[in-house]
PDB file of C-alpha atoms in Angstrom:
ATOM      1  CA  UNK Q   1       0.000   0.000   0.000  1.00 51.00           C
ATOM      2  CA  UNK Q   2       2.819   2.380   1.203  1.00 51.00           C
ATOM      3  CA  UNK Q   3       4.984   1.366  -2.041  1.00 53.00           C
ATOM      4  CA  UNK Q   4       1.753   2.195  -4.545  1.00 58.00           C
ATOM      5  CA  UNK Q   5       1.371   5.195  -2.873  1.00 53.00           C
ATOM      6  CA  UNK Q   6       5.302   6.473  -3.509  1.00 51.00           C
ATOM      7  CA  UNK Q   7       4.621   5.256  -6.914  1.00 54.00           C
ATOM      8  CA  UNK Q   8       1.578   7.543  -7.496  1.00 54.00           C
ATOM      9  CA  UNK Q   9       3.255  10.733  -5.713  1.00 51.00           C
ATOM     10  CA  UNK Q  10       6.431  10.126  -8.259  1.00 51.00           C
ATOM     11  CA  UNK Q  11       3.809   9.938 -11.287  1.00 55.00           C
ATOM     12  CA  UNK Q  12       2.051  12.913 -10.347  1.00 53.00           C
ATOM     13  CA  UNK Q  13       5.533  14.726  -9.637  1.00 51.00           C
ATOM     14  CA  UNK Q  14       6.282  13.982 -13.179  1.00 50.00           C
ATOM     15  CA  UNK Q  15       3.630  14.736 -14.606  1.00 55.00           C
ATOM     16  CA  UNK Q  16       3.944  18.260 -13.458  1.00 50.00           C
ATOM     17  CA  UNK Q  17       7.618  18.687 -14.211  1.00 47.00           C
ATOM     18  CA  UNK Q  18       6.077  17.719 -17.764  1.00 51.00           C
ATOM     19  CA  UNK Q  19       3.501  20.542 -18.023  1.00 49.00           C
ATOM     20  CA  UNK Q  20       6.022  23.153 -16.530  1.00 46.00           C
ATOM     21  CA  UNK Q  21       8.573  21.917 -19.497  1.00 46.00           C
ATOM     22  CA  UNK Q  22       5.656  22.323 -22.351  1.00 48.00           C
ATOM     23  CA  UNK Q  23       4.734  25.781 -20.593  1.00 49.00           C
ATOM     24  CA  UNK Q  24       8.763  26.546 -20.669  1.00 48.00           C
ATOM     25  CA  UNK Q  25       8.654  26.148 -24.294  1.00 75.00           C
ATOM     26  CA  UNK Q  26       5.836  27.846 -25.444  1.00 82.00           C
ATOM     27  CA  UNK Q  27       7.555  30.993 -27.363  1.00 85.00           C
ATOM     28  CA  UNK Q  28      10.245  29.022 -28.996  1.00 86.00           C
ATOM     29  CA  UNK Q  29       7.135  26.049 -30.235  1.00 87.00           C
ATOM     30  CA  UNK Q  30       5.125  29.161 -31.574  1.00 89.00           C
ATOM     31  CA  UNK Q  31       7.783  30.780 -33.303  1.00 90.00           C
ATOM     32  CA  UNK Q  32       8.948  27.138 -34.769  1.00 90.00           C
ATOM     33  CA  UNK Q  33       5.293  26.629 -35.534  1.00 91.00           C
ATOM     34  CA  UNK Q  34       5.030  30.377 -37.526  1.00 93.00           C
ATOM     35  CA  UNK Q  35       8.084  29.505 -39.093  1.00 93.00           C
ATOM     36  CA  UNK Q  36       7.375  26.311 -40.918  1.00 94.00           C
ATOM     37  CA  UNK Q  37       3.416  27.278 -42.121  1.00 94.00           C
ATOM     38  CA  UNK Q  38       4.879  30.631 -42.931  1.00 94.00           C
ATOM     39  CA  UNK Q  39       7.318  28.573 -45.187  1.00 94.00           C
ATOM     40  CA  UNK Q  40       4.803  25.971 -46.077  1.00 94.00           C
ATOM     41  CA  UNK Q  41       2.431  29.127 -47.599  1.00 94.00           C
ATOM     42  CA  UNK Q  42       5.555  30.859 -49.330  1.00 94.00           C
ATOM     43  CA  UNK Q  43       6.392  27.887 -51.444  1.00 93.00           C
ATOM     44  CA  UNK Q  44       2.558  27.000 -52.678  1.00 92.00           C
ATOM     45  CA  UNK Q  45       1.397  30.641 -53.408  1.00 92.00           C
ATOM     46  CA  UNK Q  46       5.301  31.573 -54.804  1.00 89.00           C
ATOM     47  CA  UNK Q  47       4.187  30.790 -58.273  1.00 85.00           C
ATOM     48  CA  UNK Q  48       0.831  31.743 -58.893  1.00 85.00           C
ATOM     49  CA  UNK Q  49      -0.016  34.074 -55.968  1.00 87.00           C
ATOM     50  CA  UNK Q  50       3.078  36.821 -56.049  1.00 87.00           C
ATOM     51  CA  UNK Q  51       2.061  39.011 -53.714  1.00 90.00           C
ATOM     52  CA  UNK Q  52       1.071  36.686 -50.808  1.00 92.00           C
ATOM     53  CA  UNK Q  53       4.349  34.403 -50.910  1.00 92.00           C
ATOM     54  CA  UNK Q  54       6.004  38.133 -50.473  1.00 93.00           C
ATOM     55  CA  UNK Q  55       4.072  38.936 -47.682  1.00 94.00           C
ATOM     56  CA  UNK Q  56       4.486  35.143 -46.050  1.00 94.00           C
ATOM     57  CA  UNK Q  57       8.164  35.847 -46.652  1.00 93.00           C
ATOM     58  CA  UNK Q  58       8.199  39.293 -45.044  1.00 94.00           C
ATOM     59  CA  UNK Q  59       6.485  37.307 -41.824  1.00 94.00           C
ATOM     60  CA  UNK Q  60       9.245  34.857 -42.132  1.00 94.00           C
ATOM     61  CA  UNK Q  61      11.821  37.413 -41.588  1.00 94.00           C
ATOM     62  CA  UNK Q  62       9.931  38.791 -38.648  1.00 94.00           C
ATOM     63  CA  UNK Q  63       9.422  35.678 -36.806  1.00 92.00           C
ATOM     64  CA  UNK Q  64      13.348  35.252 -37.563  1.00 91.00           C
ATOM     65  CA  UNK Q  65      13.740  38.621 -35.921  1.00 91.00           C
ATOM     66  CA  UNK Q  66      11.569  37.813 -33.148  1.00 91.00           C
ATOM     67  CA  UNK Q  67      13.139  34.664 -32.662  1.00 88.00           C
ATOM     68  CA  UNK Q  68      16.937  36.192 -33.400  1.00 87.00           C
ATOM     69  CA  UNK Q  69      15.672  38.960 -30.163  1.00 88.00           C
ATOM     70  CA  UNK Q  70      13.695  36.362 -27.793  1.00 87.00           C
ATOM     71  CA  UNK Q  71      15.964  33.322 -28.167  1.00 82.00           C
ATOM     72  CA  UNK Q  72      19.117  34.494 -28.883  1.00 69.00           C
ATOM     73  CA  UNK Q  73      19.617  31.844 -31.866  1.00 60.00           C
ATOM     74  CA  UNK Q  74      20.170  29.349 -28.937  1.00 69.00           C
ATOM     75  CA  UNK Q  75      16.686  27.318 -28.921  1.00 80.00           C
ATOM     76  CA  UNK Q  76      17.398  23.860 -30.965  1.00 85.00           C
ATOM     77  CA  UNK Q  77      13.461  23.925 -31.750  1.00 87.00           C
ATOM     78  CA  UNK Q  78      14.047  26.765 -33.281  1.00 88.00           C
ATOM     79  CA  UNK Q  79      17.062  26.094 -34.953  1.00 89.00           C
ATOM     80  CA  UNK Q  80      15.290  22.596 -37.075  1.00 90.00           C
ATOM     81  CA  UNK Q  81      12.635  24.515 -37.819  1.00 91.00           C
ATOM     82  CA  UNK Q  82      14.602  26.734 -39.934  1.00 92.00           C
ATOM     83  CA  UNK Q  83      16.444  24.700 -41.631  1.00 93.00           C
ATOM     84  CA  UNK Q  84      13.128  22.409 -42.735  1.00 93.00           C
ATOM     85  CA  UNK Q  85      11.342  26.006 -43.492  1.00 94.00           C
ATOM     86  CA  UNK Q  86      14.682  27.053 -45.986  1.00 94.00           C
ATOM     87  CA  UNK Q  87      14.293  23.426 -47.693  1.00 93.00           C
ATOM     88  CA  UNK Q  88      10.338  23.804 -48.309  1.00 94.00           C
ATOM     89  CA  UNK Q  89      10.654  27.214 -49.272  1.00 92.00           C
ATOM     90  CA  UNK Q  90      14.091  26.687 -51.658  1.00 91.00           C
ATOM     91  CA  UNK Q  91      12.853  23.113 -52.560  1.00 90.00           C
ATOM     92  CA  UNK Q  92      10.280  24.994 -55.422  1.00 87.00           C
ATOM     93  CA  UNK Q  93      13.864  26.967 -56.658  1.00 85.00           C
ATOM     94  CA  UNK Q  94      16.447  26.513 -58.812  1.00 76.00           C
ATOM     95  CA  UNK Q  95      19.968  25.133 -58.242  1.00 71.00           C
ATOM     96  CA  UNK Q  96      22.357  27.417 -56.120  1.00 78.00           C
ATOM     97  CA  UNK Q  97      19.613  27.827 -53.521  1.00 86.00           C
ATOM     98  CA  UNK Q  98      19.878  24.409 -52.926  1.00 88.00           C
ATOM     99  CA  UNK Q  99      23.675  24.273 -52.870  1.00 89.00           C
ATOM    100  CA  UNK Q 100      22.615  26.892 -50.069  1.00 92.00           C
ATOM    101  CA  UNK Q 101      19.972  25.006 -47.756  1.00 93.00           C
ATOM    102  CA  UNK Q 102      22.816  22.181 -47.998  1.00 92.00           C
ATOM    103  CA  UNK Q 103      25.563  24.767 -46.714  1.00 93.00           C
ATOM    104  CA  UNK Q 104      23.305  25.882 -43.663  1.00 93.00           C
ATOM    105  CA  UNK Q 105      22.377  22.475 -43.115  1.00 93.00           C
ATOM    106  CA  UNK Q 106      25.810  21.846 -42.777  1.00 93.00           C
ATOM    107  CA  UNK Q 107      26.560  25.092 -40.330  1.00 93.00           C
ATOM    108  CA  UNK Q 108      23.822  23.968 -37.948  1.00 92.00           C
ATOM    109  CA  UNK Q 109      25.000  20.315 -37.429  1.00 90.00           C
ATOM    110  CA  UNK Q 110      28.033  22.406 -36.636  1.00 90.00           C
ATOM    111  CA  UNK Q 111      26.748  24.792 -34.429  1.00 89.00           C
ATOM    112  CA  UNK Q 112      24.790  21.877 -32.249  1.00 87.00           C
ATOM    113  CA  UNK Q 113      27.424  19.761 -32.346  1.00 82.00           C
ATOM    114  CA  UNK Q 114      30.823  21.202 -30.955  1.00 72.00           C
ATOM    115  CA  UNK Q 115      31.154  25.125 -32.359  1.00 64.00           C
ATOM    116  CA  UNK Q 116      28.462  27.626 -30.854  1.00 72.00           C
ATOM    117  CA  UNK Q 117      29.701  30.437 -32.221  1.00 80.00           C
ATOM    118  CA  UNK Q 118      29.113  29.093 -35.804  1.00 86.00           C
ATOM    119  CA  UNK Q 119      26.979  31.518 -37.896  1.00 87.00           C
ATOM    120  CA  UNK Q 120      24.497  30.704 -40.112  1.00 89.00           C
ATOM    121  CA  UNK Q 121      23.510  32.379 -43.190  1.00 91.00           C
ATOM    122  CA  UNK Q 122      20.160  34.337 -42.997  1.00 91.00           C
ATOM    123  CA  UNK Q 123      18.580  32.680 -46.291  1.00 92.00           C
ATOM    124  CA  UNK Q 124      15.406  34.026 -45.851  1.00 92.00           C
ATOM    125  CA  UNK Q 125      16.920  37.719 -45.401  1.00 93.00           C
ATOM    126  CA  UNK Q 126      19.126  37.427 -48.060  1.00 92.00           C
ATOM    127  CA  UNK Q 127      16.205  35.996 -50.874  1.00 92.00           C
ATOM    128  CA  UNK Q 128      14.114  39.237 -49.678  1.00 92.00           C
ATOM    129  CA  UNK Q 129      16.758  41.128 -51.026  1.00 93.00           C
ATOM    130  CA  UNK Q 130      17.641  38.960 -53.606  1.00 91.00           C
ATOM    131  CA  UNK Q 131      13.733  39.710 -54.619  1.00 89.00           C
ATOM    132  CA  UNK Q 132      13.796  42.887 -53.623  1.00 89.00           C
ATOM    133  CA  UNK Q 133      17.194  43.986 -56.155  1.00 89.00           C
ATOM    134  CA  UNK Q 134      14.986  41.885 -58.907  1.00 86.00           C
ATOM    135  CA  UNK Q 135      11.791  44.036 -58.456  1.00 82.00           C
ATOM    136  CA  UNK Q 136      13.786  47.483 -58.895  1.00 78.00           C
TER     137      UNK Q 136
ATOM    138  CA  UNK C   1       0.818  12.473 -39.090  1.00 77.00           C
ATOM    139  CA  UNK C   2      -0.187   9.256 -40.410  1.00 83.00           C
ATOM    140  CA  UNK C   3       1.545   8.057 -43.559  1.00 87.00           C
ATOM    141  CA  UNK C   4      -2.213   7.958 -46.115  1.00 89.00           C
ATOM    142  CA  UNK C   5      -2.542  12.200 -45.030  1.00 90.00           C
ATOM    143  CA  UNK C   6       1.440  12.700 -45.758  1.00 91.00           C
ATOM    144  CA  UNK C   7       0.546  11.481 -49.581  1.00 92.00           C
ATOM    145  CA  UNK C   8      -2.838  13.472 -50.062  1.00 91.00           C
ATOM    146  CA  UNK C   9      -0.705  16.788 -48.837  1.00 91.00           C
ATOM    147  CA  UNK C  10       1.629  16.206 -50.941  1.00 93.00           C
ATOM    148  CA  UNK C  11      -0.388  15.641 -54.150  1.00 92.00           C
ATOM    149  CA  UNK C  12      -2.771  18.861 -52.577  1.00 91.00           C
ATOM    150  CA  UNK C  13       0.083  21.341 -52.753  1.00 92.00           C
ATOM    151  CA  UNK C  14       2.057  19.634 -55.648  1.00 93.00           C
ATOM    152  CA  UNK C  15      -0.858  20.324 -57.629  1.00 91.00           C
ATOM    153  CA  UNK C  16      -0.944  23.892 -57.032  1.00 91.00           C
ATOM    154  CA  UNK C  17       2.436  24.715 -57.167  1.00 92.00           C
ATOM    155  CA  UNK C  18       3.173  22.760 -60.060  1.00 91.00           C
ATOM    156  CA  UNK C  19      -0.479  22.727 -61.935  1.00 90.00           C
ATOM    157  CA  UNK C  20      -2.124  19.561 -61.521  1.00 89.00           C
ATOM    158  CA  UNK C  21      -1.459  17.953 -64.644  1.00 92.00           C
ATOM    159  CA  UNK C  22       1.925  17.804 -63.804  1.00 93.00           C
ATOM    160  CA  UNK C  23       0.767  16.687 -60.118  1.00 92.00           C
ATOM    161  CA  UNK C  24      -1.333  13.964 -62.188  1.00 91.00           C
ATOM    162  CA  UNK C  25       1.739  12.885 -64.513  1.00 93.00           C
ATOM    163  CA  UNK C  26       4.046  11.976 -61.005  1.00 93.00           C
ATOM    164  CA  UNK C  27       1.779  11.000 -58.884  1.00 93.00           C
ATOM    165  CA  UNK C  28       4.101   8.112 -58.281  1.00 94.00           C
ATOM    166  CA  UNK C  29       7.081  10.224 -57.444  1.00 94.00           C
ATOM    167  CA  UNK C  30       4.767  12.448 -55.157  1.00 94.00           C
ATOM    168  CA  UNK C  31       3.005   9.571 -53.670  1.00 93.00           C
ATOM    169  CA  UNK C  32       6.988   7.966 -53.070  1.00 94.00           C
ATOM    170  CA  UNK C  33       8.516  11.411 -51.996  1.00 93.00           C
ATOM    171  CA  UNK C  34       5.999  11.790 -49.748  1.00 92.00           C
ATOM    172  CA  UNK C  35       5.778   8.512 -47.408  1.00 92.00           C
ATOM    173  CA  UNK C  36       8.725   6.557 -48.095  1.00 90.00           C
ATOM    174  CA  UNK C  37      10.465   8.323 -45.134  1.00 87.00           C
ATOM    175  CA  UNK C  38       8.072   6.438 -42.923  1.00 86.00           C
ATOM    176  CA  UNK C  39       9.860   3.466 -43.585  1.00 87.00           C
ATOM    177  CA  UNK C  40      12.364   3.950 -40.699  1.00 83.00           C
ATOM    178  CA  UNK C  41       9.182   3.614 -38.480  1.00 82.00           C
ATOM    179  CA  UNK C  42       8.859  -0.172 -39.430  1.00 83.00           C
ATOM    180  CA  UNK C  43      11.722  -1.487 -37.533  1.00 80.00           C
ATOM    181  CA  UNK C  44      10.529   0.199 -34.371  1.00 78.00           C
ATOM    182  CA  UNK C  45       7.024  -1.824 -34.883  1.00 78.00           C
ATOM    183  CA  UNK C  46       8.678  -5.148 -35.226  1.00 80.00           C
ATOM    184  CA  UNK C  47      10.760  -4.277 -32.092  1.00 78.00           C
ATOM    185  CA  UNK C  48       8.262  -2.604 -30.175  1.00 77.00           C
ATOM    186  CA  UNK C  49       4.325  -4.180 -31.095  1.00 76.00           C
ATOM    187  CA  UNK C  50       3.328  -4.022 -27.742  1.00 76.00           C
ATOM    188  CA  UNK C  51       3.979  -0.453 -26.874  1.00 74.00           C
ATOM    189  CA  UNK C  52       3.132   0.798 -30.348  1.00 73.00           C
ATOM    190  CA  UNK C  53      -0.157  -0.731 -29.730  1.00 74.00           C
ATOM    191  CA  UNK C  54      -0.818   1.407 -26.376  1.00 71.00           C
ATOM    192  CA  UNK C  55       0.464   4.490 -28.024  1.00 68.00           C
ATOM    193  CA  UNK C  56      -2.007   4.498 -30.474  1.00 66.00           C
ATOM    194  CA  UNK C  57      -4.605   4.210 -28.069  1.00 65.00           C
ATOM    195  CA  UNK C  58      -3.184   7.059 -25.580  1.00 64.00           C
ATOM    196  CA  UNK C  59      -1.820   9.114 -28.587  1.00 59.00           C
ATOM    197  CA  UNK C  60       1.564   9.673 -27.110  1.00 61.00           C
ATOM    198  CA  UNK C  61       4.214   8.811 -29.309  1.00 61.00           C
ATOM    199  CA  UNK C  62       7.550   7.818 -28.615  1.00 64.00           C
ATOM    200  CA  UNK C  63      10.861  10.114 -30.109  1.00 61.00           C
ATOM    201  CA  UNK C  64      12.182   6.606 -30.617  1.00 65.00           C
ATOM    202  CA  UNK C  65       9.923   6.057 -33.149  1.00 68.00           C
ATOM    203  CA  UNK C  66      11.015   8.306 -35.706  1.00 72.00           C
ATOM    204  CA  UNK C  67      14.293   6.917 -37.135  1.00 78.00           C
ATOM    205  CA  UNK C  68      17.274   7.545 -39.133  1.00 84.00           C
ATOM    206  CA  UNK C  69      15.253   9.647 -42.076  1.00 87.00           C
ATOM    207  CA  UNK C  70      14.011  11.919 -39.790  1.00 87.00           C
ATOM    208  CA  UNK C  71      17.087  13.324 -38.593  1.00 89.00           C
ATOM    209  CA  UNK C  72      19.018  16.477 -40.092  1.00 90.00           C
ATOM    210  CA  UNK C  73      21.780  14.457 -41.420  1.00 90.00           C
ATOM    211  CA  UNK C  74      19.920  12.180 -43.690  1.00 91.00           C
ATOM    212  CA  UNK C  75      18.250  15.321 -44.290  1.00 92.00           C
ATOM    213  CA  UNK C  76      21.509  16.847 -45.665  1.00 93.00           C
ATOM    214  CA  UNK C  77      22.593  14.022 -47.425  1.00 94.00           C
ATOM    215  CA  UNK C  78      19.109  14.047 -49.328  1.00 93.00           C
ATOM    216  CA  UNK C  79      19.711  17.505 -49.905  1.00 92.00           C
ATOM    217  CA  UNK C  80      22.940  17.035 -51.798  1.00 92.00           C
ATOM    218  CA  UNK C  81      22.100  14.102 -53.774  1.00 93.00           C
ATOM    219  CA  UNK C  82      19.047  16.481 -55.090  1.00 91.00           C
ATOM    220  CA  UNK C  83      21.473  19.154 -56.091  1.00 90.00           C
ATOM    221  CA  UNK C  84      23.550  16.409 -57.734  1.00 91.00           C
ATOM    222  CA  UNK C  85      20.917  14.518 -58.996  1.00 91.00           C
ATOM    223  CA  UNK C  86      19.481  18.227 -60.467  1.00 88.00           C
ATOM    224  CA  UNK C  87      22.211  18.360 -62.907  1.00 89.00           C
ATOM    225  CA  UNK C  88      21.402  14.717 -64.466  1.00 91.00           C
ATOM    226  CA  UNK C  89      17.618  14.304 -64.521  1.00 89.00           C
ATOM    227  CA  UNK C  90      14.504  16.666 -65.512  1.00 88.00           C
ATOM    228  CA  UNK C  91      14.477  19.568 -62.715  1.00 90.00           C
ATOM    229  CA  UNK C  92      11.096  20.200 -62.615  1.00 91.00           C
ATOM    230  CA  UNK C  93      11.003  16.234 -60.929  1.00 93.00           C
ATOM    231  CA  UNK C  94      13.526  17.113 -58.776  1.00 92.00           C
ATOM    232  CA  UNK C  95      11.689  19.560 -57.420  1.00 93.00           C
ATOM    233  CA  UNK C  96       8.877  17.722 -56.625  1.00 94.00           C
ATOM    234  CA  UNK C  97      10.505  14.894 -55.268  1.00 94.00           C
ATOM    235  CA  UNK C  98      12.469  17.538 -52.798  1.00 93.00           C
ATOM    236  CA  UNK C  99       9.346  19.750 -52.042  1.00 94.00           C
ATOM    237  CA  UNK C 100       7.537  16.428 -51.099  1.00 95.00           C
ATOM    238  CA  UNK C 101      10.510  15.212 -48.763  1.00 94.00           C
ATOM    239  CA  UNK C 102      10.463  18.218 -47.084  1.00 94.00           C
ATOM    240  CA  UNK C 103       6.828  18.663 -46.766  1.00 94.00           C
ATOM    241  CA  UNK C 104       6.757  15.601 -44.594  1.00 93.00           C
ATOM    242  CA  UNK C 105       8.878  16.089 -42.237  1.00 92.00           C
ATOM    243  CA  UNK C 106       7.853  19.831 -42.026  1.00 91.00           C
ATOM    244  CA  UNK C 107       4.263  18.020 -41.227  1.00 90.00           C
ATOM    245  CA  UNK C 108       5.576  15.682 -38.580  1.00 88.00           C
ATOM    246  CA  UNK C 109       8.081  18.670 -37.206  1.00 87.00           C
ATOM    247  CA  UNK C 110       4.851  20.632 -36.522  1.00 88.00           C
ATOM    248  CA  UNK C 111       2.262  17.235 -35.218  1.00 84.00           C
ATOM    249  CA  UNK C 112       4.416  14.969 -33.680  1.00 78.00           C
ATOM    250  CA  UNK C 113       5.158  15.445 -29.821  1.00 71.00           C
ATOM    251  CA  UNK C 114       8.684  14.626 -29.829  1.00 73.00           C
ATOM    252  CA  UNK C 115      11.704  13.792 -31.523  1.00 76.00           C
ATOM    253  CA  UNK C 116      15.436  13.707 -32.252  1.00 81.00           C
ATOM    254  CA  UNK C 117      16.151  15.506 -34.567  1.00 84.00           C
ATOM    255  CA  UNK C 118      19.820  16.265 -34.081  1.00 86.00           C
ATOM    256  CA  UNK C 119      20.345  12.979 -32.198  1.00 82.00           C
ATOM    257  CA  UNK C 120      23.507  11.616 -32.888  1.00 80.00           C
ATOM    258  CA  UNK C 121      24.829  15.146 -32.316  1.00 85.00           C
ATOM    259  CA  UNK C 122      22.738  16.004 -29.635  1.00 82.00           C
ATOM    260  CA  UNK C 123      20.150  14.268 -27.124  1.00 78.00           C
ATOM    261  CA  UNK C 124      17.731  16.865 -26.771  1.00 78.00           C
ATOM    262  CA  UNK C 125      13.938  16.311 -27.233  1.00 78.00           C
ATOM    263  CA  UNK C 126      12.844  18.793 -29.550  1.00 79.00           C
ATOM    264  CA  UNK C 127       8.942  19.607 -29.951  1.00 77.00           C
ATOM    265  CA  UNK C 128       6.486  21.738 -31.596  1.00 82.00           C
ATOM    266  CA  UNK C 129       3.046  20.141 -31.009  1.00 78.00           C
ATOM    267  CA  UNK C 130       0.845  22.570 -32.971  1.00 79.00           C
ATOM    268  CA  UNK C 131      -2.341  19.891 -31.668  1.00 77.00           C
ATOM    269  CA  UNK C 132      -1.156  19.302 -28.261  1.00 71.00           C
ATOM    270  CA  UNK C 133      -0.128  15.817 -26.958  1.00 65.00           C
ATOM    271  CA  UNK C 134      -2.959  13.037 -26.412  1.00 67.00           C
ATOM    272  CA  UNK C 135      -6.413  13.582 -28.086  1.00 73.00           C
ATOM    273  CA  UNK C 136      -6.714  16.613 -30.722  1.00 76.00           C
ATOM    274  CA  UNK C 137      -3.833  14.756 -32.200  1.00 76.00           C
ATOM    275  CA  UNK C 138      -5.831  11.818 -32.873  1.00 78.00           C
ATOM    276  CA  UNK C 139      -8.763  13.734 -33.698  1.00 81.00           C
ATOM    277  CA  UNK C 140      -6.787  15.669 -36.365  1.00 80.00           C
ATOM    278  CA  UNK C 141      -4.938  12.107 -37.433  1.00 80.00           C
ATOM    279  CA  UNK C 142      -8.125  10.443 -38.091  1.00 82.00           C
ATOM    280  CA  UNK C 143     -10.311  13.245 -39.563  1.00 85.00           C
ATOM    281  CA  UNK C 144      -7.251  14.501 -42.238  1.00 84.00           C
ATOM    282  CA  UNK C 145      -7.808  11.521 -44.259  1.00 85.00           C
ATOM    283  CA  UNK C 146     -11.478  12.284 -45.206  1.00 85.00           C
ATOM    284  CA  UNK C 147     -11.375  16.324 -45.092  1.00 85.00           C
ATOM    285  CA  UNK C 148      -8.013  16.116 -47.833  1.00 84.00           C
ATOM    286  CA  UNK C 149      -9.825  13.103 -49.661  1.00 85.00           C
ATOM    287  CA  UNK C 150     -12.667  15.455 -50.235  1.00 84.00           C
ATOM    288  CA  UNK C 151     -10.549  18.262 -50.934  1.00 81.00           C
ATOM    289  CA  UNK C 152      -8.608  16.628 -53.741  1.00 81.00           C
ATOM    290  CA  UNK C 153     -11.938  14.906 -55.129  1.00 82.00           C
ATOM    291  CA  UNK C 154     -13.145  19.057 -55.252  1.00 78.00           C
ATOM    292  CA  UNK C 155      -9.603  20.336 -56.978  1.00 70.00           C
TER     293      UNK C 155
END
């Protein structure tokens, strides 16, 4: 009786320490979250609907903002859902921005894995430009 | 997100970002690109029935589950064999067979409740879980099949 009832106060103990980690998280999952349906809705509108894979773009660059100010680049969340956002988006492109998904791909096993100072290139900045230079 | 919705997104959005008669022309390659990265969920089954079997009653899902081609350095190999393979065969295939990769484990980033997605590099659980943990997931697993099926059948 004594032993079941240790087992249930462990259970329940974990069980909270499990809802305080989710409620830890909750910026970094809505940012990852933003990131990937933002990216998700910039590669199916980029070829037929211009104007909203710009504007999903331009709220890709804020939630990297956001996420570059609240997180500090640190959250590995974060991080993943990046580089899976770059590939979706880039997948729909031609060759060198592939070459370049591959390259940051490559930087963030880095950066988890031993260097944390290793930076990564801002892909989604640098196409707004890119788009941007083409417009003018 | 179970492996029967993974194919009808992928054919969905193939079809309007490519038009749908070239969605209609590779539906095999879409249908492929899209679920074959599920197989590295079939040798956790024959390990684990027993479990497997609770989890899909509770909806919890193990991070164990989701094996070597859901991690980022399959994902970067992939990615370079497409840029290689981009050079040699039509592009426009290329890109659907990368879009549709990606798609799914953009999907199962967002759905799932945890996985290991860096893990040989590092141990930590990452997790989105846009629909929670236990029920709205299986709400949203079981009702995707019939809301895309009807979508598709409207496109």
């Amino acid at each position: 009786m004594q032993k079941s009832a240790h087992m249930l106060a462990i259970a329940v103990d974990l069980k909270k320490h499990k809802e305080r980690a989710i409620r830890a998280g909750a910026i970094p999952r809505m940012l990852s979250a933003a990131t990937i349906i933002f990216g998700i809705i910039f590669a199916v509108t980029t070829k037929s609907y211009f104007a909203a894979s710009i504007q999903a773009l331009i709220m890709l660059n804020i939630a990297d903002f956001a996420g570059f100010i609240l997180l500090k680049n640190k959250n590995q969340t974060k991080l993943y859902a990046d580089r899976l956002t770059e590939a979706i988006m880039f997948s729909v492109m031609p060759f060198p921005w592939y070459g370049l998904v591959a390259i940051n791909f490559m930087l963030t096993i880095m950066k988890v894995e031993a260097f944390k100072k290793v930076p990564i290139i801002p892909l989604k900045l640098v196409f707004l430009i890119y788009i941007i230079f083409t417009l003018i | 997100m179970n492996t029967v919705s993974h194919a009808l997104i992928g054919f969905a959005a193939s079809s309007i970002i490519f038009g749908p008669e070239i969605a209609r022309d590779n539906v095999m390659p879409i249908i492929l690109a899209s679920t074959a990265m599920d197989v590295d969920h079939i040798f956790y089954f024959i390990k684990h029935i027993k479990p497997v079997i609770k989890q899909a009653k509770t909806g919890h899902t193990t991070p164990n589950l989701q094996g070597i081609f859901h991690r980022v350095h399959s994902q970067l190999i992939f990615m370079l064999l497409m840029m290689v393979l981009s050079f040699f065969i039509d592009t426009t295939l290329v890109r659907i067979i990368c879009f549709n990769v990606f798609l799914h484990m953009g999907m199962d980033a967002l759905i799932d409740c945890y996985y290991h997605a860096f893990k040989p590099f590092s141990p930590n659980l990452l997790s989105i879980r846009i629909f929670g943990d236990k029920k709205m997931r299986i709400i949203a697993d079981i009702i995707s099949v019939p809301v895309l099926t009807f979508i598709l059948w409207v496109i």
